[in-house]
């Protein structure tokens, strides 16, 4: 992901009279470090071990910062630095292979993707063309957005971070070099510290922004920059020792001490990277302080092998690792689209054999890309003249942007597919009432209005998470038919339980406590006669918040929910607890569309009743144990079960869900007669 490799021959001393004339084209240990970075990323994405393999990107960042900064500083010291030349080298290194991968991904999307998914990929391609794909994926990481992991261009976020860094860094180094050269180290250190300082709290409070955006990732690149600045500064001093005869002239003892320190630092650095790869996982709060382990480890390995290869450096410089490092950029580009498209059509995880085969195919494509795309452009065998290079890059970039724009404007070009397939695919957009009520709105009593009129006191209050949002179309229709006013307090991933903190980053977390307290105050003040609690109960049972060791989380959850029910009853409300609708095994609109496309049985998408009971058994037992006078537990599942004992996912050629577990508007409206039967007899009319 970085550019040309900086090296120093073992035993060579750089004298000040050299004026840094030798930018040697290869440093084998850094190639090997690239391999150590890219292989865990590929294995992690393929589900082949390496639970923390994603930290390979952080290793790449440090390498990139080191190499780019060293090259710029050396060129500045020679008085030969040119922004045009620098960006020409960047274009040669990055653009050709990236353009081929983007074009192939869009072309494959024409044949493989449903309209909405093709639009999503096209928008990602446009964002990458504008060098802001990291911003794009940050903005699309909300709870109601399609999972980012289903986008074959997700991995371009890291390229965008580096590209943005490449735009800023040379300008910064030029300014400092011209006006205040001695301040360079302080400037780089200050920026690195500021970025790291933002990353520490950001990883907890703004995890998505911290993960994707340059301001909270720049410290990793700047860590490499600091390493490069130090190396160039030391090498430029007249008393620079280097290695060989100059080093031995100060005494064998000092030379042995320096050698031993570098050997130890190299081992520690590589061990730190390995620990992060093996010990981190998807639940690790990242980047933040956790990124110090892989980023610091990469910096340690690079520093330890600066003058002469250590044992660690010799291992990294072995031919297999150097080869993988050489193709690492292309391997990074190609592995993710292959994995995503394979999973897309398998409706989930591929088999072990398929995943191994996909990794092997990624290696083959990487070798071909490296040999026939990367190498010719990097060695100026193709488009040797800068003007022709920039013109060709601009033309290719423009063609990609135009193609992606047409896909977006054409809404995924649905004419490519049969009407039934398009209808199922569009069920993802069949939603309403997707609104996260804020704490401020709850305290002010501003909730979602249901029914024909907001006049009069509320007769029905719906309280819950995104599953409650999904059933609101049915409750709204019920209120209109009965001529009553309903209101709803909903927030995604936030349980309707007093004094309960949901661990999900998409929920209110600690703010759930004042939010739910405000809901109870509203029910009490307005004497709401009927409250309907709807939530994805099984998730809260299986994912409790952090508790001290030895704590019975299930018992605490039951106690808090029981206290919530008692508080509502004390406020004069009758309470109805609604169990979960069946959770399907795959994204329903996509699975139905694919089944219709190949002529498969549509009911094959549905899970069995036994599967549903197994999934929700613990949650249902908890809810049943809370039933009592004034608290009714109702189960919508019988409405979904067909004659074969399957929890149907479609009816009359329309999807009942908009994803795996949220009902579509059409699916929710199937509940209207059932809800009317459950709730209307218990509605307490006021005088």
XYZ file of C-alpha atoms in Angstrom:
687
model
C 0.000 0.000 0.000
C 2.936 2.315 0.300
C 5.243 3.056 -2.558
C 8.843 2.325 -3.410
C 10.994 0.640 -0.823
C 13.794 2.408 0.981
C 16.846 0.399 1.899
C 20.405 0.543 3.092
C 22.975 -2.095 2.292
C 24.407 -3.956 5.279
C 27.739 -2.474 6.228
C 27.323 0.716 4.202
C 27.900 4.109 5.861
C 26.046 7.128 4.465
C 28.413 10.065 4.554
C 27.154 13.660 4.483
C 28.837 14.152 1.105
C 26.538 11.530 -0.398
C 23.614 13.968 -0.330
C 21.355 10.901 -0.090
C 22.055 9.932 -3.698
C 21.178 6.327 -3.094
C 17.481 5.620 -2.644
C 17.920 1.881 -2.923
C 14.887 0.217 -4.539
C 14.398 -2.671 -2.196
C 14.380 -3.561 1.472
C 13.510 -7.208 1.822
C 12.546 -7.145 5.493
C 9.841 -4.533 4.807
C 8.508 -6.711 1.992
C 8.309 -9.529 4.518
C 6.571 -7.218 6.988
C 4.009 -6.469 4.289
C 3.347 -10.192 4.050
C 2.918 -10.369 7.822
C 0.356 -7.570 7.443
C -1.657 -8.806 4.464
C -1.918 -12.533 5.204
C -3.754 -12.114 8.543
C -6.139 -9.643 6.898
C -6.995 -12.171 4.173
C -7.329 -15.071 6.623
C -9.470 -12.985 8.970
C -11.824 -11.967 6.189
C -12.008 -15.553 4.937
C -12.826 -16.877 8.410
C -9.692 -19.016 8.475
C -8.366 -18.048 11.876
C -6.502 -14.896 12.887
C -9.353 -13.334 14.951
C -7.415 -10.068 15.111
C -6.150 -10.190 11.551
C -7.661 -6.801 10.809
C -4.663 -5.200 12.573
C -2.662 -5.910 9.423
C -4.081 -2.641 8.081
C -2.444 -0.811 10.986
C 0.882 -2.402 10.117
C 0.423 -1.182 6.540
C -0.228 2.336 7.811
C 3.056 2.435 9.719
C 4.978 1.067 6.722
C 3.360 3.625 4.427
C 4.101 6.543 6.723
C 7.719 5.450 7.085
C 8.448 4.896 3.405
C 6.665 7.948 2.061
C 8.156 10.311 4.645
C 11.664 8.939 4.133
C 11.453 9.358 0.368
C 10.167 12.933 0.652
C 12.757 13.957 3.225
C 15.608 12.451 1.237
C 14.440 14.245 -1.899
C 14.079 17.513 0.011
C 17.594 17.138 1.396
C 18.878 16.782 -2.177
C 16.835 19.783 -3.309
C 15.100 17.661 -5.909
C 11.636 17.169 -4.442
C 8.724 17.841 -6.783
C 5.041 17.517 -5.956
C 4.308 16.558 -9.552
C 6.917 13.809 -9.451
C 5.679 12.617 -6.068
C 2.075 12.346 -7.186
C 3.123 10.741 -10.457
C 4.780 7.987 -8.432
C 1.643 7.674 -6.297
C -0.525 7.379 -9.394
C 1.739 4.704 -10.854
C 1.724 2.754 -7.620
C -1.941 2.979 -6.668
C -4.201 3.762 -9.600
C -3.673 1.052 -12.276
C -4.403 -1.982 -10.096
C -7.169 -0.115 -8.275
C -8.887 0.888 -11.517
C -8.811 -2.696 -12.786
C -10.268 -4.000 -9.521
C -13.000 -1.325 -9.433
C -13.937 -1.961 -13.048
C -14.091 -5.718 -12.528
C -16.172 -5.308 -9.369
C -18.709 -3.073 -11.121
C -18.848 -5.433 -14.115
C -19.441 -8.412 -11.839
C -22.119 -6.422 -10.021
C -24.069 -6.060 -13.276
C -24.475 -9.832 -13.397
C -24.542 -10.749 -9.711
C -26.147 -7.971 -7.681
C -29.725 -7.030 -6.995
C -30.634 -3.423 -7.881
C -30.263 -1.926 -4.418
C -26.943 -3.687 -3.876
C -25.628 -2.524 -7.254
C -26.503 1.053 -6.280
C -24.642 0.602 -2.998
C -21.511 -0.660 -4.755
C -21.720 2.107 -7.356
C -21.911 4.758 -4.646
C -18.874 3.227 -2.984
C -17.001 3.380 -6.300
C -17.937 7.057 -6.682
C -16.703 7.730 -3.164
C -13.401 6.023 -3.928
C -13.085 8.033 -7.133
C -13.376 11.137 -4.937
C -10.841 9.661 -2.439
C -13.422 9.667 0.360
C -14.616 6.075 0.573
C -13.671 6.021 4.255
C -16.072 8.935 4.857
C -18.717 7.137 2.807
C -18.538 3.950 4.861
C -18.504 5.913 8.098
C -21.730 7.680 7.080
C -23.285 4.353 6.024
C -22.498 2.549 9.270
C -25.810 3.301 10.945
C -28.061 0.692 12.512
C -30.587 0.727 9.675
C -28.053 0.565 6.854
C -27.168 -2.653 5.079
C -24.189 -4.382 6.716
C -20.936 -2.899 5.444
C -19.493 -6.421 5.207
C -21.781 -7.095 2.232
C -20.139 -4.358 0.131
C -17.313 -5.665 -2.102
C -15.567 -2.265 -1.965
C -15.514 -1.889 1.807
C -11.761 -2.465 1.948
C -11.087 0.702 -0.069
C -11.600 2.731 3.111
C -7.961 2.150 4.071
C -6.787 3.231 0.619
C -8.731 6.461 1.036
C -7.054 7.103 4.393
C -3.633 6.687 2.799
C -4.544 8.768 -0.248
C -5.725 11.614 1.978
C -2.480 11.336 3.935
C -0.479 11.468 0.688
C -2.239 14.723 -0.246
C -1.493 16.410 3.082
C 1.933 15.084 4.101
C 4.098 16.418 1.226
C 2.604 19.894 1.603
C 3.274 19.817 5.334
C 6.867 18.651 4.888
C 7.473 21.262 2.194
C 6.213 24.092 4.413
C 8.221 23.031 7.436
C 11.348 22.419 5.367
C 11.111 25.875 3.822
C 10.263 27.959 6.892
C 11.310 26.024 10.023
C 13.373 22.872 9.342
C 14.418 22.293 12.976
C 10.762 22.146 14.015
C 9.953 19.133 11.828
C 10.239 16.508 14.535
C 8.160 18.564 16.953
C 5.458 19.141 14.332
C 5.244 15.459 13.455
C 5.237 14.455 17.113
C 2.552 17.008 17.982
C 0.277 15.852 15.173
C 0.865 12.206 16.082
C 0.052 12.844 19.747
C -3.064 14.857 18.884
C -4.358 12.146 16.565
C -3.699 9.447 19.140
C -5.364 11.583 21.805
C -8.495 11.798 19.646
C -8.426 8.066 19.009
C -8.402 7.068 22.694
C -11.869 8.370 23.694
C -13.152 8.098 20.120
C -12.789 4.311 20.111
C -15.300 4.200 22.977
C -17.688 7.012 22.171
C -17.487 7.316 18.368
C -16.204 3.898 17.264
C -17.237 4.118 13.617
C -15.772 7.576 12.997
C -12.608 6.663 14.886
C -12.167 3.515 12.824
C -12.674 5.068 9.391
C -11.492 8.682 9.440
C -8.008 10.119 8.921
C -7.822 12.392 11.999
C -8.014 9.375 14.328
C -5.904 7.114 12.099
C -3.172 9.573 11.154
C -1.097 8.797 14.252
C -0.278 5.343 12.897
C 1.034 6.802 9.635
C 2.810 9.561 11.559
C 4.455 6.963 13.771
C 6.196 5.740 10.628
C 6.925 9.360 9.682
C 8.656 9.985 13.009
C 10.734 6.866 12.500
C 11.753 8.029 9.018
C 12.567 11.562 10.215
C 14.790 10.190 12.961
C 16.581 7.859 10.554
C 17.219 10.600 7.999
C 18.374 13.026 10.688
C 20.839 10.526 12.161
C 22.160 9.489 8.749
C 22.729 13.130 7.772
C 24.939 13.948 10.778
C 28.690 14.053 10.129
C 29.243 11.804 13.143
C 26.712 9.218 11.994
C 28.080 5.807 12.908
C 26.120 3.538 10.632
C 27.642 0.078 10.522
C 30.814 -1.595 9.319
C 34.231 0.025 10.056
C 32.734 3.263 11.416
C 30.702 1.375 13.972
C 33.646 -0.808 15.024
C 35.841 2.257 15.503
C 34.000 3.225 18.705
C 34.699 -0.078 20.335
C 33.469 -3.571 20.057
C 31.506 -3.355 23.315
C 29.290 -0.531 22.139
C 28.724 -2.258 18.814
C 27.642 -5.482 20.553
C 25.325 -3.533 22.816
C 23.640 -1.823 19.835
C 23.353 -5.145 18.008
C 21.775 -6.843 21.036
C 19.268 -4.011 21.558
C 18.116 -4.225 17.951
C 17.798 -7.990 18.103
C 15.600 -7.733 21.203
C 13.522 -4.865 19.807
C 12.927 -6.782 16.563
C 11.655 -9.836 18.438
C 9.456 -7.706 20.696
C 7.997 -5.886 17.703
C 7.127 -9.017 15.761
C 5.727 -10.626 18.926
C 3.507 -7.597 19.530
C 2.045 -7.878 16.036
C 1.478 -11.601 16.504
C -0.242 -11.093 19.852
C -2.642 -8.579 18.332
C -3.428 -10.929 15.451
C -4.084 -13.886 17.730
C -5.588 -12.223 20.812
C -7.764 -9.441 19.417
C -11.213 -10.151 17.967
C -14.326 -8.351 16.763
C -15.228 -7.322 20.317
C -11.916 -5.542 20.939
C -12.356 -1.786 21.339
C -10.391 -0.629 18.313
C -8.386 1.307 17.226
C -7.712 3.509 20.277
C -5.074 2.218 22.662
C -5.392 -1.325 21.306
C -3.827 -0.215 18.021
C -0.574 0.566 19.854
C 0.320 -3.124 19.864
C 0.379 -3.731 16.076
C 1.437 -0.187 15.118
C 4.176 -0.023 17.737
C 5.276 -3.526 16.820
C 5.612 -2.565 13.157
C 7.629 0.533 14.063
C 9.895 -1.563 16.288
C 10.573 -4.105 13.531
C 11.385 -1.377 10.995
C 13.703 0.439 13.417
C 15.508 -2.703 14.503
C 16.443 -3.581 10.930
C 17.432 -0.120 9.738
C 21.212 -0.591 9.608
C 21.630 -4.343 9.443
C 19.165 -7.222 9.377
C 18.525 -8.850 12.715
C 17.396 -12.452 13.061
C 13.837 -11.146 12.792
C 14.753 -9.205 9.685
C 16.406 -12.231 8.093
C 13.265 -14.261 8.695
C 11.137 -11.517 7.173
C 13.517 -11.363 4.216
C 13.009 -15.016 3.282
C 11.842 -15.501 -0.282
C 8.269 -16.710 0.348
C 7.471 -13.720 2.568
C 9.189 -11.298 0.203
C 7.126 -12.688 -2.664
C 3.851 -12.295 -0.747
C 4.920 -8.817 0.297
C 5.573 -7.929 -3.317
C 2.030 -8.843 -4.342
C 0.453 -7.606 -1.098
C -1.233 -4.559 -2.645
C -2.949 -6.592 -5.358
C -3.793 -9.341 -2.880
C -5.428 -6.792 -0.608
C -7.403 -5.372 -3.531
C -8.739 -8.664 -4.898
C -9.435 -10.903 -1.910
C -12.366 -8.946 -0.482
C -14.559 -8.662 -3.632
C -14.139 -12.402 -4.233
C -15.184 -13.264 -0.677
C -18.155 -10.880 -0.677
C -19.562 -12.059 -3.999
C -19.181 -15.688 -2.939
C -21.003 -15.063 0.344
C -23.624 -13.006 -1.449
C -24.752 -15.976 -3.472
C -24.368 -18.537 -0.718
C -26.741 -16.602 1.597
C -24.212 -16.618 4.398
C -20.889 -18.235 5.178
C -19.193 -20.378 2.556
C -17.875 -23.824 3.373
C -14.298 -24.262 4.526
C -13.275 -25.728 1.172
C -14.829 -22.812 -0.698
C -13.102 -20.269 1.527
C -9.724 -21.910 1.016
C -10.392 -21.944 -2.720
C -11.293 -18.251 -2.670
C -8.042 -17.391 -0.917
C -6.139 -19.415 -3.523
C -8.017 -17.600 -6.302
C -7.134 -14.272 -4.660
C -3.458 -15.215 -4.752
C -3.683 -16.086 -8.441
C -5.403 -12.794 -9.276
C -2.873 -10.921 -7.148
C 0.050 -12.442 -9.047
C -1.550 -11.603 -12.406
C -2.342 -8.055 -11.278
C 1.182 -7.552 -9.939
C 2.847 -8.884 -13.080
C 0.660 -7.381 -15.805
C -0.710 -4.227 -14.171
C 1.391 -3.057 -11.231
C 4.887 -3.790 -12.500
C 4.613 -2.311 -16.040
C 3.299 0.983 -14.712
C 5.668 1.190 -11.773
C 8.707 0.531 -13.954
C 7.426 3.025 -16.547
C 7.109 0.349 -19.191
C 3.606 1.697 -19.803
C 2.774 5.392 -20.241
C 6.290 6.542 -19.453
C 5.472 10.226 -20.101
C 3.860 11.934 -17.082
C 1.323 13.797 -19.216
C 0.136 10.596 -20.828
C 0.015 8.896 -17.448
C -2.131 11.601 -15.872
C -4.372 11.756 -18.949
C -4.873 7.998 -18.951
C -5.504 7.922 -15.198
C -8.017 10.755 -15.480
C -9.790 9.055 -18.376
C -10.002 5.725 -16.554
C -11.130 7.431 -13.345
C -13.764 9.390 -15.262
C -15.047 6.285 -17.048
C -15.422 4.475 -13.732
C -17.210 7.442 -12.178
C -19.529 7.723 -15.192
C -20.389 4.024 -15.083
C -21.012 4.120 -11.346
C -23.091 7.269 -11.727
C -25.276 5.608 -14.362
C -25.839 2.671 -12.012
C -26.923 5.059 -9.278
C -29.148 7.219 -11.489
C -30.670 4.086 -12.994
C -31.444 2.780 -9.478
C -29.468 -0.382 -10.056
C -30.895 -0.950 -13.567
C -33.742 -3.270 -12.516
C -34.523 -4.113 -16.153
C -31.650 -6.615 -15.884
C -33.811 -8.890 -13.731
C -37.287 -10.488 -13.822
C -40.109 -8.415 -12.186
C -40.649 -10.893 -9.322
C -36.961 -10.727 -8.428
C -37.076 -6.924 -8.417
C -40.226 -6.914 -6.280
C -38.615 -9.101 -3.620
C -35.442 -7.035 -3.703
C -37.356 -3.808 -3.159
C -38.898 -5.201 0.018
C -35.844 -3.872 1.831
C -37.345 -0.420 1.427
C -40.738 -1.524 2.699
C -40.437 0.137 6.080
C -41.962 2.982 8.070
C -41.645 4.626 11.492
C -37.851 4.232 11.507
C -37.244 6.892 14.110
C -34.919 6.865 17.089
C -36.599 8.986 19.738
C -33.906 10.987 21.540
C -33.540 11.472 25.277
C -34.442 15.150 24.879
C -37.612 14.251 22.959
C -38.564 11.683 25.603
C -38.106 14.175 28.409
C -40.245 16.683 26.529
C -42.945 14.067 25.907
C -42.503 14.216 22.125
C -43.087 10.677 20.897
C -44.228 9.112 17.633
C -47.931 9.656 17.030
C -50.100 6.717 15.935
C -53.663 6.850 14.673
C -55.670 9.452 12.831
C -55.420 12.287 15.334
C -53.093 13.500 18.060
C -55.997 15.070 19.930
C -57.145 13.637 23.223
C -55.291 11.540 25.771
C -53.249 8.565 24.544
C -54.970 5.211 24.909
C -52.098 2.981 23.802
C -48.348 3.355 24.303
C -45.808 1.252 22.371
C -42.374 1.043 23.993
C -39.408 -0.830 22.554
C -36.470 -1.114 20.162
C -36.291 -1.519 16.378
C -38.610 -4.538 16.567
C -41.198 -2.188 18.025
C -40.626 0.174 15.088
C -41.239 -2.753 12.746
C -44.729 -3.474 14.200
C -45.801 0.188 14.359
C -47.512 0.062 10.926
C -49.863 -2.558 12.399
C -50.456 -0.563 15.591
C -51.036 2.594 13.564
C -53.640 0.789 11.432
C -55.273 -0.571 14.587
C -55.495 2.893 16.170
C -57.050 4.303 13.008
C -59.645 1.528 12.883
C -60.523 2.020 16.554
C -60.388 5.810 16.429
C -57.933 6.059 19.312
C -54.680 7.883 19.861
C -51.487 5.909 20.207
C -47.913 7.020 20.874
C -44.602 5.196 20.635
C -41.189 5.520 22.271
C -38.670 3.591 20.199
C -34.907 3.523 19.928
C -32.848 0.882 18.178
C -30.924 -1.638 20.329
C -32.420 -0.150 23.505
C -34.534 -2.457 25.657
C -37.747 -1.117 27.262
C -36.386 -1.901 30.718
C -35.789 0.552 33.532
C -32.214 0.945 34.830
C -30.851 -1.276 32.072
C -27.850 -0.432 29.877
C -27.727 -2.156 26.503
C -24.182 -3.095 25.378
C -24.881 -2.413 21.695
C -23.053 0.606 20.195
C -26.190 1.310 18.145
C -28.282 1.811 21.266
C -28.497 4.583 23.827
C -26.195 2.693 26.219
C -25.962 4.732 29.475
C -28.506 7.246 28.168
C -31.065 4.434 28.094
C -31.584 4.991 31.834
C -32.902 8.597 31.577
C -34.699 7.735 28.323
C -36.688 4.888 29.862
C -37.322 6.888 33.044
C -38.855 9.636 30.887
C -41.104 7.064 29.202
C -42.389 5.885 32.581
C -43.005 9.501 33.665
C -45.089 10.082 30.535
C -47.178 6.960 31.145
C -47.717 8.001 34.766
C -48.564 11.639 34.051
C -50.981 10.875 31.214
C -52.463 7.811 32.883
C -51.996 5.721 29.731
C -54.266 2.671 30.154
C -52.425 0.211 27.878
C -48.696 -0.285 27.244
C -47.297 -2.687 24.634
C -43.662 -3.754 25.101
C -41.944 -5.042 21.956
C -38.247 -5.921 21.679
C -35.761 -8.428 20.379
C -35.749 -10.121 23.780
C -33.456 -12.980 22.802
C -30.656 -10.545 22.007
C -30.795 -8.927 25.451
C -30.867 -12.340 27.103
C -27.853 -13.580 25.137
C -25.895 -10.285 25.233
C -26.133 -8.866 28.751
C -24.186 -5.734 29.749
C -20.900 -6.145 31.551
C -21.317 -7.266 35.157
C -18.863 -8.086 37.953
C -17.526 -11.668 37.866
C -19.921 -14.189 39.351
C -23.001 -12.081 38.601
C -26.100 -13.856 37.323
C -26.920 -11.613 34.358
C -30.133 -13.476 33.524
C -31.412 -12.987 37.069
C -30.606 -9.266 36.916
C -32.391 -8.915 33.581
C -35.476 -10.651 34.945
C -35.445 -8.511 38.079
C -35.149 -5.265 36.087
C -37.905 -6.263 33.668
C -40.121 -7.321 36.568
C -39.493 -3.957 38.243
C -40.433 -2.203 34.992
C -43.731 -4.098 34.801
C -44.531 -3.276 38.426
C -43.794 0.401 37.836
C -46.117 0.470 34.822
C -48.849 -1.283 36.779
C -48.394 1.168 39.648
C -48.909 3.949 37.101
C -52.304 2.416 36.256
C -51.390 0.714 32.968
C -52.179 -2.743 31.748
C -49.107 -4.258 30.103
C -48.828 -6.564 27.096
C -45.480 -8.276 26.471
C -45.089 -9.322 22.840
C -42.736 -12.177 22.038
C -40.466 -12.023 19.014
C -41.514 -12.719 15.475
C -39.425 -15.533 13.926
C -35.850 -14.595 13.061
C -34.930 -15.901 9.615
C -31.533 -17.357 8.740
C -30.751 -14.946 5.886
C -31.614 -11.506 4.584
C -35.155 -12.277 3.422
C -35.571 -9.899 0.441
C -32.204 -10.958 -0.959
C -32.789 -14.662 -0.312
C -36.257 -14.573 -1.887
C -34.979 -12.630 -4.882
C -32.194 -15.138 -5.460
C -34.594 -18.050 -5.058
C -36.968 -16.496 -7.591
C -34.090 -15.833 -9.977
C -33.012 -19.483 -10.085
C -36.531 -20.923 -9.738
C -35.975 -22.403 -6.252
C -38.661 -23.031 -3.637
C -39.460 -19.736 -1.932
C -40.405 -21.480 1.296
C -36.918 -22.919 1.461
C -35.858 -19.522 2.766
C -37.910 -19.945 5.952
C -36.600 -21.363 9.228
C -38.466 -24.169 10.945
C -40.590 -23.677 14.041
C -38.129 -25.813 15.995
C -35.265 -23.544 14.947
C -37.196 -20.517 16.095
C -38.034 -22.089 19.451
C -34.409 -23.028 19.985
C -33.324 -19.470 19.194
C -35.861 -17.764 21.472
C -36.370 -20.438 24.135
C -34.582 -18.672 26.987
C -36.220 -15.328 26.234
C -39.693 -16.857 25.946
C -39.315 -18.671 29.263
C -38.314 -15.391 30.861
C -41.370 -13.575 29.480
C -43.755 -16.396 30.412
C -42.494 -16.302 33.995
C -43.590 -12.667 34.272
C -47.227 -13.186 33.250
C -49.767 -12.251 35.954
C -52.972 -10.270 36.352
C -52.459 -7.012 34.510
C -49.493 -8.405 32.521
C -50.289 -10.462 29.414
C -47.718 -12.283 27.292
C -48.693 -12.763 23.638
C -46.962 -14.730 20.879
C -47.292 -13.753 17.181
C -45.430 -16.822 15.895
C -48.522 -18.962 15.075
C -49.447 -16.364 12.447
C -46.253 -17.207 10.541
C -46.224 -21.019 10.715
C -47.353 -22.935 7.601
C -48.585 -26.515 7.243
C -45.034 -27.860 7.042
C -44.031 -26.285 10.345
C -41.947 -23.537 8.755
C -41.994 -19.886 9.798
C -42.858 -18.420 6.436
C -40.864 -15.508 5.038
C -43.255 -14.536 2.251
C -46.966 -14.508 1.530
C -48.770 -13.943 -1.745
C -45.511 -13.237 -3.537
C -44.437 -10.497 -1.110
C -41.742 -10.530 1.548
C -42.830 -10.440 5.183
C -39.437 -9.064 6.274
C -37.127 -6.272 5.190
C -34.039 -8.096 6.514
C -33.462 -11.169 8.704
C -35.659 -10.229 11.659
C -37.455 -6.897 11.079
C -40.923 -7.135 9.575
C -41.673 -5.199 6.423
C -44.726 -2.930 6.373
C -46.550 -5.680 4.484
C -45.468 -8.221 7.102
C -46.480 -5.972 9.992
C -49.957 -5.438 8.580
C -50.555 -9.167 8.771
C -50.660 -8.620 12.546
C -53.551 -6.112 12.554
C -56.441 -8.565 13.194
C -54.355 -10.439 15.768
C -53.328 -7.245 17.586
C -56.933 -6.059 17.542
C -57.995 -9.271 19.215
C -55.183 -9.036 21.776
C -55.371 -5.352 22.687
C -58.863 -3.980 22.102
C -60.547 -5.987 24.897
C -57.960 -4.647 27.347
C -58.128 -1.015 26.298
C -59.532 0.920 29.280
C -61.726 3.722 27.950
C -61.634 6.917 29.985
C -64.782 8.783 31.010
